[in-house]
XYZ file of C-alpha atoms in Angstrom:
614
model
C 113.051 132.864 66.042
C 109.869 131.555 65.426
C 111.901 129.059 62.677
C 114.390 127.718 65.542
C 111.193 127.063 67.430
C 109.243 125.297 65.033
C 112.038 122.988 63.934
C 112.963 122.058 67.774
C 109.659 120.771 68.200
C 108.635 119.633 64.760
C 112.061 117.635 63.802
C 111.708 114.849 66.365
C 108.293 114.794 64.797
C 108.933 114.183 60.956
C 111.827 111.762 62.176
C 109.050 109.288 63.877
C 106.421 109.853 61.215
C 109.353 108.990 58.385
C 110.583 106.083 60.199
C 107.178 104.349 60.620
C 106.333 104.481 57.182
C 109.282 102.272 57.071
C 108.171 100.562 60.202
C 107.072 97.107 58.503
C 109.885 96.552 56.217
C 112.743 95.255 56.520
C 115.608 96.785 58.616
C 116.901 100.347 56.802
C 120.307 101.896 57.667
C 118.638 104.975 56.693
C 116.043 105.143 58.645
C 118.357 105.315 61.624
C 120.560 108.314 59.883
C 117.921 110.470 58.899
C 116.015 110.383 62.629
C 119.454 110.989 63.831
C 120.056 113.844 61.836
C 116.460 115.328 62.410
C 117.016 114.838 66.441
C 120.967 116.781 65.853
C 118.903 119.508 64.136
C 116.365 119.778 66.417
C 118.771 120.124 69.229
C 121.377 122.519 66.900
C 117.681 125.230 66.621
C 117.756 124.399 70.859
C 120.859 125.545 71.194
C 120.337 128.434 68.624
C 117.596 129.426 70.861
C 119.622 129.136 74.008
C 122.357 131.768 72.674
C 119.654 134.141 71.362
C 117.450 134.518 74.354
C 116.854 137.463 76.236
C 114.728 138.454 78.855
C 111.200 137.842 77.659
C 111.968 134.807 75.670
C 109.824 133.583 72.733
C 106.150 132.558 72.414
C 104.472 131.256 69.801
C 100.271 130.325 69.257
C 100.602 128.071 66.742
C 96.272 127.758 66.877
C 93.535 128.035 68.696
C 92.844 124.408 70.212
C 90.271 124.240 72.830
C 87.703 127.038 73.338
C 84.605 125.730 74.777
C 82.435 128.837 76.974
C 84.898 130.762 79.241
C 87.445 128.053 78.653
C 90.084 129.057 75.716
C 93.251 127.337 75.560
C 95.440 128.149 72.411
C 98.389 125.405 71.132
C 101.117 127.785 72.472
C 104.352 127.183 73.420
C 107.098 129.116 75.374
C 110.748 129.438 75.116
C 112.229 130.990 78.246
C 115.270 130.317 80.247
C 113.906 127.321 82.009
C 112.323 125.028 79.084
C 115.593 125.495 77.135
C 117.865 124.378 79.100
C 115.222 121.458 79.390
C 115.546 121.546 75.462
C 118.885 121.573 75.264
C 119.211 118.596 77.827
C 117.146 116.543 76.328
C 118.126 117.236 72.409
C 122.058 116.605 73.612
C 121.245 113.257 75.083
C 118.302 112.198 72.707
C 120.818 112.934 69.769
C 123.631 110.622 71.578
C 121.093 107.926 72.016
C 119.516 108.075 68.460
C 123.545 107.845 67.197
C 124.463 104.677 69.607
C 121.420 103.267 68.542
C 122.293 102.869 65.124
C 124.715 100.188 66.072
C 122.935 99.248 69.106
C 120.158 98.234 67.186
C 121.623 96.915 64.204
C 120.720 93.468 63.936
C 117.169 94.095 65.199
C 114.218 92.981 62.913
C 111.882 95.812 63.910
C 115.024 98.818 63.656
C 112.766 100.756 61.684
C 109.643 100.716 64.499
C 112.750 101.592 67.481
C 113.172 104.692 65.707
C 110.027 105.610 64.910
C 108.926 105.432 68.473
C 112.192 106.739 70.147
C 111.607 109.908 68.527
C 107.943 110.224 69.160
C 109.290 110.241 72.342
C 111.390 113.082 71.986
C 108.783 115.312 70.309
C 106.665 114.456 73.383
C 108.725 115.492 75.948
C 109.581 118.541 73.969
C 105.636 119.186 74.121
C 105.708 118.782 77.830
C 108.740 121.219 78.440
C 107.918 123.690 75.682
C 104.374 124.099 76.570
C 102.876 127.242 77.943
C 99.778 125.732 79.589
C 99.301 122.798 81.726
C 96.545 121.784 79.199
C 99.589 121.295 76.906
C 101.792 120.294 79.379
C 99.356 117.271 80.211
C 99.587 116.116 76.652
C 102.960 115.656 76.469
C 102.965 114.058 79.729
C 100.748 111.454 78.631
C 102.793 111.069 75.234
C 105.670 110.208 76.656
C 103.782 107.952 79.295
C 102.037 106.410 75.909
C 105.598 106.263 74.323
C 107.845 104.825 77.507
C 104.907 101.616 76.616
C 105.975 101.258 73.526
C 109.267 101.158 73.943
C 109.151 99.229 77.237
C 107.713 96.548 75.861
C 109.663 96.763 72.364
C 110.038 93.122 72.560
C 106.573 92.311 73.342
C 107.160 88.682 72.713
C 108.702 88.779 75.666
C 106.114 87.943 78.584
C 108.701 90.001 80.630
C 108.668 93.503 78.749
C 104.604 93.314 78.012
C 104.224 92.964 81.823
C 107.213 95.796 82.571
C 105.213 98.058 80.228
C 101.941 97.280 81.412
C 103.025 98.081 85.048
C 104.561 101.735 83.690
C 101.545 102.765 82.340
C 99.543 101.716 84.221
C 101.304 103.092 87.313
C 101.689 106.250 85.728
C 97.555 106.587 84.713
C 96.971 106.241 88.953
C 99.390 108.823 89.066
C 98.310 110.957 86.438
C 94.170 111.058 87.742
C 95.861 113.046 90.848
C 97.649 115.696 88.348
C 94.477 116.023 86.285
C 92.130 116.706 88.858
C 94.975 119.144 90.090
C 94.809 120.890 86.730
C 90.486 120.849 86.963
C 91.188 122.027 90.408
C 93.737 125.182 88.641
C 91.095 125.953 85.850
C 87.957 125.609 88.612
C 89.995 128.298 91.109
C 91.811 130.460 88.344
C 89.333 130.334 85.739
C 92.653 129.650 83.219
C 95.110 127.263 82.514
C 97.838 129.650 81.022
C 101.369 129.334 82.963
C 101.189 132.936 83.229
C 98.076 134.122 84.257
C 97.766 131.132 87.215
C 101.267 132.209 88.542
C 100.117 135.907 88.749
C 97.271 135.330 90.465
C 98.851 132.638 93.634
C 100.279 135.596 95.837
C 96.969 136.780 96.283
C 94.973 132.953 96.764
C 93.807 131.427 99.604
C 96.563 128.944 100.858
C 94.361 125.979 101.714
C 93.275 125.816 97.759
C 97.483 126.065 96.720
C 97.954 123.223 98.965
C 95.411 121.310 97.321
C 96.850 121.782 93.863
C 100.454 121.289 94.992
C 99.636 117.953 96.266
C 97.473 116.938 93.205
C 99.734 117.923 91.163
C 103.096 116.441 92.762
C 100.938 112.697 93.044
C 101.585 112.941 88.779
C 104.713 113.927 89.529
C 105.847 110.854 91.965
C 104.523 108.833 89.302
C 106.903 110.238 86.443
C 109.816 110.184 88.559
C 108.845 107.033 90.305
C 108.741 108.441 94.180
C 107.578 105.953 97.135
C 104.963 104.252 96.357
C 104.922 104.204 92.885
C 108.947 103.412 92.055
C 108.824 100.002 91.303
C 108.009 100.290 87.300
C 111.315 101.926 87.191
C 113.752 99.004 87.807
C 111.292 96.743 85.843
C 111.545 99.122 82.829
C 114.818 97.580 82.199
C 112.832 95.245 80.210
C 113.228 97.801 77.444
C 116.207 97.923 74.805
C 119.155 99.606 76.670
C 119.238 103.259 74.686
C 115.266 103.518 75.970
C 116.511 102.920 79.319
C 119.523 105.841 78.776
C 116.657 108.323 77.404
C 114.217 107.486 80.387
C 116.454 108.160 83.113
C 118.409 110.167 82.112
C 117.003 113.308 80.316
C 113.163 112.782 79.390
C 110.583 110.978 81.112
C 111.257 110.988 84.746
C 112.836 113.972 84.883
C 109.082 115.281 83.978
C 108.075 115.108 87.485
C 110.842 117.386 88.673
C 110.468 119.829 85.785
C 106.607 120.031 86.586
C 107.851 120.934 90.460
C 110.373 123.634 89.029
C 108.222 125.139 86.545
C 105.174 125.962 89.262
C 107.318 127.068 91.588
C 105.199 130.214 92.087
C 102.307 127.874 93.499
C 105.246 125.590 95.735
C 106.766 128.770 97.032
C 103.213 129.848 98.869
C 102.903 126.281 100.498
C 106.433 125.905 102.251
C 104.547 123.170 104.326
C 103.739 120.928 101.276
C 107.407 121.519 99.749
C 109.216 120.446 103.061
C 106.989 117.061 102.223
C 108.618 116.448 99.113
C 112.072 117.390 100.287
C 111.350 114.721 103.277
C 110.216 112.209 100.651
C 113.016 113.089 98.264
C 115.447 112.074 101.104
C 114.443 109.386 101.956
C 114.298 107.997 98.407
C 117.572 108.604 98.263
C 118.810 106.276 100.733
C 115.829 103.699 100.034
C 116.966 103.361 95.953
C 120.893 103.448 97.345
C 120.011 100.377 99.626
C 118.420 98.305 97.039
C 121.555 99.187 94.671
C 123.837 98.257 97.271
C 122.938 94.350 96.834
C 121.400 93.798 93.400
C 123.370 92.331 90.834
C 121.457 93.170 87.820
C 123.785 95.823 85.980
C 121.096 98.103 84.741
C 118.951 97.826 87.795
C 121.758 99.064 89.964
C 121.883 101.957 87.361
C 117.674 102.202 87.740
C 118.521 102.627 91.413
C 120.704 105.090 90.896
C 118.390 107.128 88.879
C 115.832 106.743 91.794
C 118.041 107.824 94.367
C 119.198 110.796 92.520
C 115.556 111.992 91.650
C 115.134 112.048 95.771
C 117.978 114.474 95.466
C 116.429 116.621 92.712
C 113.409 116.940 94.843
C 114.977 117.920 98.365
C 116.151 121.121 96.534
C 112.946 121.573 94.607
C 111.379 121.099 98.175
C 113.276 123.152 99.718
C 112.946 126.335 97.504
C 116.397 125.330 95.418
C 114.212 125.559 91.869
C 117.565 126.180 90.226
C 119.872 124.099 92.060
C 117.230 121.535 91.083
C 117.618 121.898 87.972
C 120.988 122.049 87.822
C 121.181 118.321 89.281
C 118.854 117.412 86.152
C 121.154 118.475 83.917
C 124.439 117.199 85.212
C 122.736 114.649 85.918
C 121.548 113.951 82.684
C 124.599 113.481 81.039
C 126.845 111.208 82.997
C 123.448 108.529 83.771
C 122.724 108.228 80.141
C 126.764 108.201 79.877
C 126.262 105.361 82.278
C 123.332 103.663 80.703
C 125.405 103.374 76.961
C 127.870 101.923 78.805
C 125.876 99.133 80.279
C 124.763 98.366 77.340
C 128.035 97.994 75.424
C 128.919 95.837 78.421
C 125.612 93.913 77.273
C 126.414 93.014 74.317
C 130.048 91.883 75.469
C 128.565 89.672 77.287
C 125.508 88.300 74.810
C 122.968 90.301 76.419
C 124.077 88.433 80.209
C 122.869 91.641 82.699
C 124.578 89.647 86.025
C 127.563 91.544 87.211
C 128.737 88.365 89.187
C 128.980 86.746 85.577
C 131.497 89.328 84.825
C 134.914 90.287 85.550
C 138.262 91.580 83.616
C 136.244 93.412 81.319
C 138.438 96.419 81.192
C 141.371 95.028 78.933
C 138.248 94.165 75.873
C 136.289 97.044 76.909
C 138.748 100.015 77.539
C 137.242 102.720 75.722
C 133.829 101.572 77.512
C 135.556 101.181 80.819
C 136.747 104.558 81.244
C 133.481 106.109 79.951
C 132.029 104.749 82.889
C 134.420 105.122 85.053
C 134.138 108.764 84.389
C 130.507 108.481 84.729
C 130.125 106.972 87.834
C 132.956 109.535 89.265
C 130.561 112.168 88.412
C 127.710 110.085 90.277
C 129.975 109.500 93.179
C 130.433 113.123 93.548
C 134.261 113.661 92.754
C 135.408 117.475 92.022
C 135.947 118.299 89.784
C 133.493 116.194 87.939
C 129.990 117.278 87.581
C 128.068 115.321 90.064
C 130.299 117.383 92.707
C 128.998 120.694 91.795
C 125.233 119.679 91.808
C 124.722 117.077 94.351
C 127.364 119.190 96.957
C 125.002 122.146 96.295
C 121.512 120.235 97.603
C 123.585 119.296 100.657
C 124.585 122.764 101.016
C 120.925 124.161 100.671
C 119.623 121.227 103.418
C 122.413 122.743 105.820
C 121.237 126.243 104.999
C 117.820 125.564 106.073
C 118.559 124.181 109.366
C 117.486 120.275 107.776
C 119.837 118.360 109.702
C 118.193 115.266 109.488
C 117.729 115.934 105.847
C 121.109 116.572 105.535
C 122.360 113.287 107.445
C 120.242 111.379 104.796
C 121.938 112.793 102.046
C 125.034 112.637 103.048
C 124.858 109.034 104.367
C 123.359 108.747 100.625
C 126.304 110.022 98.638
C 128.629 107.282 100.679
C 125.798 104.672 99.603
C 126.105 105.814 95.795
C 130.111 106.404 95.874
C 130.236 102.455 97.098
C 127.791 100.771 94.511
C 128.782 102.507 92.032
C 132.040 101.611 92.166
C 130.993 97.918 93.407
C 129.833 97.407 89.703
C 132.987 99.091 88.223
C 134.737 96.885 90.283
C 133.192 93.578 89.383
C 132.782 94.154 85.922
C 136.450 95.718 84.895
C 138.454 94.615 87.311
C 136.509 91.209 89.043
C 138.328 88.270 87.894
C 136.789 86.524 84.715
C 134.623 83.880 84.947
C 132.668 83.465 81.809
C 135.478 81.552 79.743
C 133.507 80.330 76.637
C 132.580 84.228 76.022
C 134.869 86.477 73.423
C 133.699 90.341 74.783
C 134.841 93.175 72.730
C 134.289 96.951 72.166
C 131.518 98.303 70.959
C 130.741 99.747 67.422
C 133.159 103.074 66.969
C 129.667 104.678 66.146
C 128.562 103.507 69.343
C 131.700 105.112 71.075
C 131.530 108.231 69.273
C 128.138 108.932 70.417
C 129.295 108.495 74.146
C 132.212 110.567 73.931
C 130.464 114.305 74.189
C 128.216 113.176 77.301
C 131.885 111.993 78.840
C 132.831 115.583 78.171
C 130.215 117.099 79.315
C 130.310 114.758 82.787
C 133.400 116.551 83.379
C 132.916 120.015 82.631
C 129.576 120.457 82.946
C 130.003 121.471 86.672
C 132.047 124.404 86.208
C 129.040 126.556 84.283
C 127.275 126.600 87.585
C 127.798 130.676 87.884
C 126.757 130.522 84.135
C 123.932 128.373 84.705
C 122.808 130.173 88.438
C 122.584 133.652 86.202
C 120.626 132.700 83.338
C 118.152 130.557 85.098
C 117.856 132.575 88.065
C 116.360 135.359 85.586
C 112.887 133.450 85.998
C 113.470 130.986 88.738
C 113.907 132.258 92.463
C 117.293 133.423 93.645
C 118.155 130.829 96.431
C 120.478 132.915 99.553
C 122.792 130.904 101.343
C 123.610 131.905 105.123
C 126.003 129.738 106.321
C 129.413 130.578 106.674
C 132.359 130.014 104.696
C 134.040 127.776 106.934
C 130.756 125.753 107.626
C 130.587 125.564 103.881
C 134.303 123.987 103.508
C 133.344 121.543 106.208
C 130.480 120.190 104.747
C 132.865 119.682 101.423
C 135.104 117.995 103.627
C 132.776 115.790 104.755
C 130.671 115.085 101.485
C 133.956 114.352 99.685
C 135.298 112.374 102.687
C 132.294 110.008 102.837
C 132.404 109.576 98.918
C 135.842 108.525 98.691
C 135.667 106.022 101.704
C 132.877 104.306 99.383
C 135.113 103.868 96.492
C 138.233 102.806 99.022
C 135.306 100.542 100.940
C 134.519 99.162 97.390
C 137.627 98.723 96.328
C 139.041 96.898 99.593
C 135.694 94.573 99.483
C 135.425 93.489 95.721
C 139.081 93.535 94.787
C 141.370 92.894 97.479
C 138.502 90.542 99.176
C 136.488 89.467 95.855
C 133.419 90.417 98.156
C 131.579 89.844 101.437
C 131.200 86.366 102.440
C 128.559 84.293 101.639
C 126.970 84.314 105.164
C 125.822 88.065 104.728
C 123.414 87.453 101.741
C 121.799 84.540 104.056
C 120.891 87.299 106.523
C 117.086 88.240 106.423
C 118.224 92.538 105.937
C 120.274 91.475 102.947
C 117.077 89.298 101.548
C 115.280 92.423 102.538
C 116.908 94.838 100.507
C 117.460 92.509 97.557
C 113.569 91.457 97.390
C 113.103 95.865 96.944
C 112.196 95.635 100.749
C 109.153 93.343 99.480
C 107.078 96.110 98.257
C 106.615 94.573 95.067
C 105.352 91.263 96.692
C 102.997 93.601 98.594
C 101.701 94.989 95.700
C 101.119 91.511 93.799
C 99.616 90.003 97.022
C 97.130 92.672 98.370
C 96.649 94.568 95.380
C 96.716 92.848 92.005
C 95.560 89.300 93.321
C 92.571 90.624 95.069
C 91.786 92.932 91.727
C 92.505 89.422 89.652
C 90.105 87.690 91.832
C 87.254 90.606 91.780
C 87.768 90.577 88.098
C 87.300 86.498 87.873
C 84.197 87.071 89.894
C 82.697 89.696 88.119
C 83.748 88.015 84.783
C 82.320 84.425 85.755
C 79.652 84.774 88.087
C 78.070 88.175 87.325
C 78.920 88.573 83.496
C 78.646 85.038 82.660
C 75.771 84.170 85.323
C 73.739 87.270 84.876
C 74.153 89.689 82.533
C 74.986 87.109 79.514
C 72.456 84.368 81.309
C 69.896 87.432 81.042
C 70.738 88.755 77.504
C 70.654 85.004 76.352
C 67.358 84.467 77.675
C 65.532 87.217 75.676
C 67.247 86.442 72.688
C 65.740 82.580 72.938
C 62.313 84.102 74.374
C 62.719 86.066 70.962
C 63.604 83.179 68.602
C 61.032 80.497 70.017
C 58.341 83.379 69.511
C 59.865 83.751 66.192
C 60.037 80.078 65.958
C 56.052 79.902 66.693
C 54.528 83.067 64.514
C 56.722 81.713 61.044
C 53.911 78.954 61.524
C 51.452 81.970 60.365
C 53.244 82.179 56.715
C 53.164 78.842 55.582
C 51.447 79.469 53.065
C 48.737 76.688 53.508
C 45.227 77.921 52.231
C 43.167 76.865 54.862
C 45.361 77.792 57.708
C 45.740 81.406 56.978
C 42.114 81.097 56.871
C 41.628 79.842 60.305
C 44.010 82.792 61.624
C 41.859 85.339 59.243
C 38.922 84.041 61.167
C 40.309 84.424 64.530
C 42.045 88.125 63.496
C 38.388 88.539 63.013
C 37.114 87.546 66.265
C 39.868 89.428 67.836
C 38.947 92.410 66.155
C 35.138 92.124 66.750
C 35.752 91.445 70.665
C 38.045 94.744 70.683
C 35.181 96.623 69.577
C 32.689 95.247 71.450
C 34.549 96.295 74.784
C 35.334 99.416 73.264
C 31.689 100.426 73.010
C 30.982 99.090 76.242
């Protein structure tokens, strides 16, 4: 097994190292085939690993990497039920991305450097998930915060994607200083930093110090998955090329946050208190993203808040206790948003890179294949049986009922209406709208392109019906979850979830086809500016937090570096060179001058001694 392992990690690996010795040349066809073929095997040794597991799974020490006193933390890594799934997840959607990008990114100048960094990214996030320490853990976490920069700001000649990139990393490093002091705090309490040995030793620890980890370590994880307050680099990520966007939020980065919840369970389980938090939070991101979907009219945004929203869902069931219902959203999830993300950008290019849906319009009759790739998507996201999203996001509802979370409930299902109606408000306007950019010629996407979207459109459908599957294997590390509502109760809340879904398509439907949309006196009102301008938060954050820093900076740049510090360095260095200046006088070589300073050495010496005796 210990081969499987290896190449799983080490593929993505030798794909990004091969592609950036290529990364200055021109474009390479090749390039592209081989990292795709590297990220296929990586994910064929996944799914090898997947059908061969049994109960103890696999571990591995590949070396010994840090032992400084007491502290000894080997490069290890772990293969049990819960990391490959992750593995799978990501290698299935990583391997559809790397394949669309080959077309995707054909006409690109730096092709070579995409790939190069998209699968760095990979072998990241396969750090994060396949580590067995949080020591590891952390350094894939900060890889694939190092390598969402990169590819953020791809086109860094764009003001636009430098300052989109800037604001995810530097977003993420806030977050991250709360999930490394957690970890100090783990190794200061525990003495270790081994997944094992910590989560055999939290029954027995004093609950005040849990709490204090769980929150430190769930601030790193809002970052990752972009929770209230630190969301708004998501949206603005969209700076990136569109197959970056499809890997981000979709099966890698911000799925990191929830994986991180899942996989110290043990530690969330103790501190019910702090995990009711992040199911509260969760919630209400839910509706919060939906909102800001509901009126934006940049296609990939509305996608970005759709990833946001469902992330809140991921983390009511992780709050809650739900570790594998949790991740069971994930990976449904997974497929139909990077499904969804493709799409979008096949739509892109259609329309010469124009991302405003009230631009578009008729697009189904060019775009078929595309069109019903997303439509599929986006019935998963809606929540449709027998699509995937059903199965998943029906089950979180189910678990809020179970724990007597109205309220929680309420919000979620008020949410699912909110993501059945803008999801199909940008199906809507961009298939069926009527046309309005004449001069434009749209037309399908490269059949490589297509053919790389077709197994996540499978797998959007079926996916749902392995939840027994999925509840078994998982459920041999992760906590059972026990349901006690009734049957009937159960039905009900079906009813209801499906009811409230399919009145946001109908709502949808009635407002952007039969109506062509709501009037133009609704986006004049001040809640419709509110929602659109991300309910101003970003305009907080610019005003009271990065102008203020700005001006600090300015001051401390002009008046205390420029006034002071250099005034002060400056001054000794001319003190320095006048003296300089002065003593070269001494070696000019004249015969009777050095005589004169002889004589007064002299005198100088002769006084010395004088006091010296005396």
């Amino acid at each position: 097994m210990e081969v499987y392992i290896y190449t799983a990690l080490f593929a993505p690996l030798v794909g990004a190292i091969f592609a950036a010795f290529f990364a200055m040349r021109k474009k390479n066809i090749i390039t592209g085939a081989v990292n795709s073929i590297l990220i296929a095997l990586s994910t064929a040794a996944s799914i090898a690993l997947l059908c061969a597991m049994d109960e103890s799974g696999f571990h591995i020490n590949l070396l010994d990497w840090i032992s400084v006193g007491d502290l000894n933390i080997p490069f290890g890594f772990t293969v049990d039920r819960v990391s490959v799934i992750m593995m799978v997840t990501v290698g299935v959607v990583s391997t559809a991305v790397h394949i669309y990008s080959i077309g995707y990114m054909a006409h690109d100048k730096s092709f070579n450097r995409f790939f190069s960094y998209l699968s760095a990214f990979v072998f990241s996030m396969l750090v994060l998930v396949m580590s067995d320490n949080f020591a590891g853990l952390f350094i894939g976490w900060e890889g694939v915060g190092l390598c969402s920069w990169m590819l953020i700001g791809f086109w860094y000649e764009r003001d636009s994607a430098s300052w989109a990139a800037n604001e995810a990393f530097i977003m993420n490093r806030i977050a991250d200083l709360g999930m490394l002091l957690g970890i100090f705090m783990i190794y200061w309490h525990f003495g270790t930093l081994q997944y094992e040995s910590v989560f055999n030793m939290t029954a027995d620890t004093d609950t005040a110090v849990l709490q204090i980890i769980g929150v430190l370590l769930f601030i790193g994880a809002m970052g990752k998955s972009a929770q209230f307050p630190l969301h708004t680099w998501l949206a603005d990520a969209m700076e990136g090329p569109t197959p970056v966007s499809a890997l981000i939020h979709a099966a890698t980065m911000v799925t990191a946050g929830v994986y991180l919840v899942i996989r110290a369970n043990p530690i969330y389980a103790n501190i019910p208190d702090i995990g009711f938090f992040i199911a509260s939070l969760g919630a209400f991101v839910a509706v919060f993203a939906a909102l800001m979907a509901l009126v934006n009219n940049d296609l990939k945004r509305i996608i970005a808040y759709s990833t946001l929203s469902q992330l809140g869902y991921m983390f009511v069931a992780a709050g809650l206790g739900a570790y594998w219902i949790a991740l069971f959203h994930l990976v449904t999830h997974a497929y139909f948003k990077s499904l969804l993300f493709l799409g979008a950008g096949n739509v892109m290019h259609a329309m010469n890179e124009d991302l405003n849906i009230k631009n578009m319009g008729g697009l189904f009759s060019a775009l078929k294949i595309t069109a019903v790739l997303m439509i599929i998507a986006s019935v998963a996201l809606a929540g449709i049986y027998p699509f995937a999203g059903f199965f998943s996001k029906d089950k979180i509802l189910e678990v809020a009922l179970n724990e007597d979370a109205y309220i929680l409930y309420l919000t979620l299902w008020a949410g699912a209406g909110l993501t059945a109606f803008y999801s199909f408000r940008l199906i809507f306007i961009v298939f069926f709208g009527s046309w309005k950019e004449k001069h434009i010629h749209p037309h399908e996407a490269a059949k490589s392109s297509l053919l790389a979207m077709l197994p996540l459109g499978i797998l959007a459908v079926i996916a749902g019906f392995f939840e027994g599957i999925f509840e078994e294997f998982v459920t041999q590390i992760l906590p059972e979850y026990t349901f006690d509502i009734a049957h009937e109760t159960v039905i009900l809340m079906i009813a209801a979830t499906l009811g409230i879904a399919v009145f946001g398509i109908l709502f949808a439907f009635y407002m952007y086809i039969v109506r062509s949309g709501f009037p133009k006196w609704i986006e004049a009102k001040a809640v419709y500016k509110f929602l659109f301008n991300q309910y101003y938060i970003p305009w907080l954050y610019q005003s009271y937090i990065v102008r203020p820093f700005e001006a600090a900076a300015k001051f401390s740049w002009k008046k205390l570096d420029e006034k002071l510090i250099d005034a002060s360095v400056d001054m000794i260095a001319n003190i320095l060179h006048k003296s300089g200046d002065q003593a070269r006088r001494m070696q000019s070589g004249n015969l009777s001058v050095m005589l004169r300073w002889m004589v007064f050495g002299l005198g100088i010496l002769l006084l010395t001694a004088v006091f010296y005796r005396a």
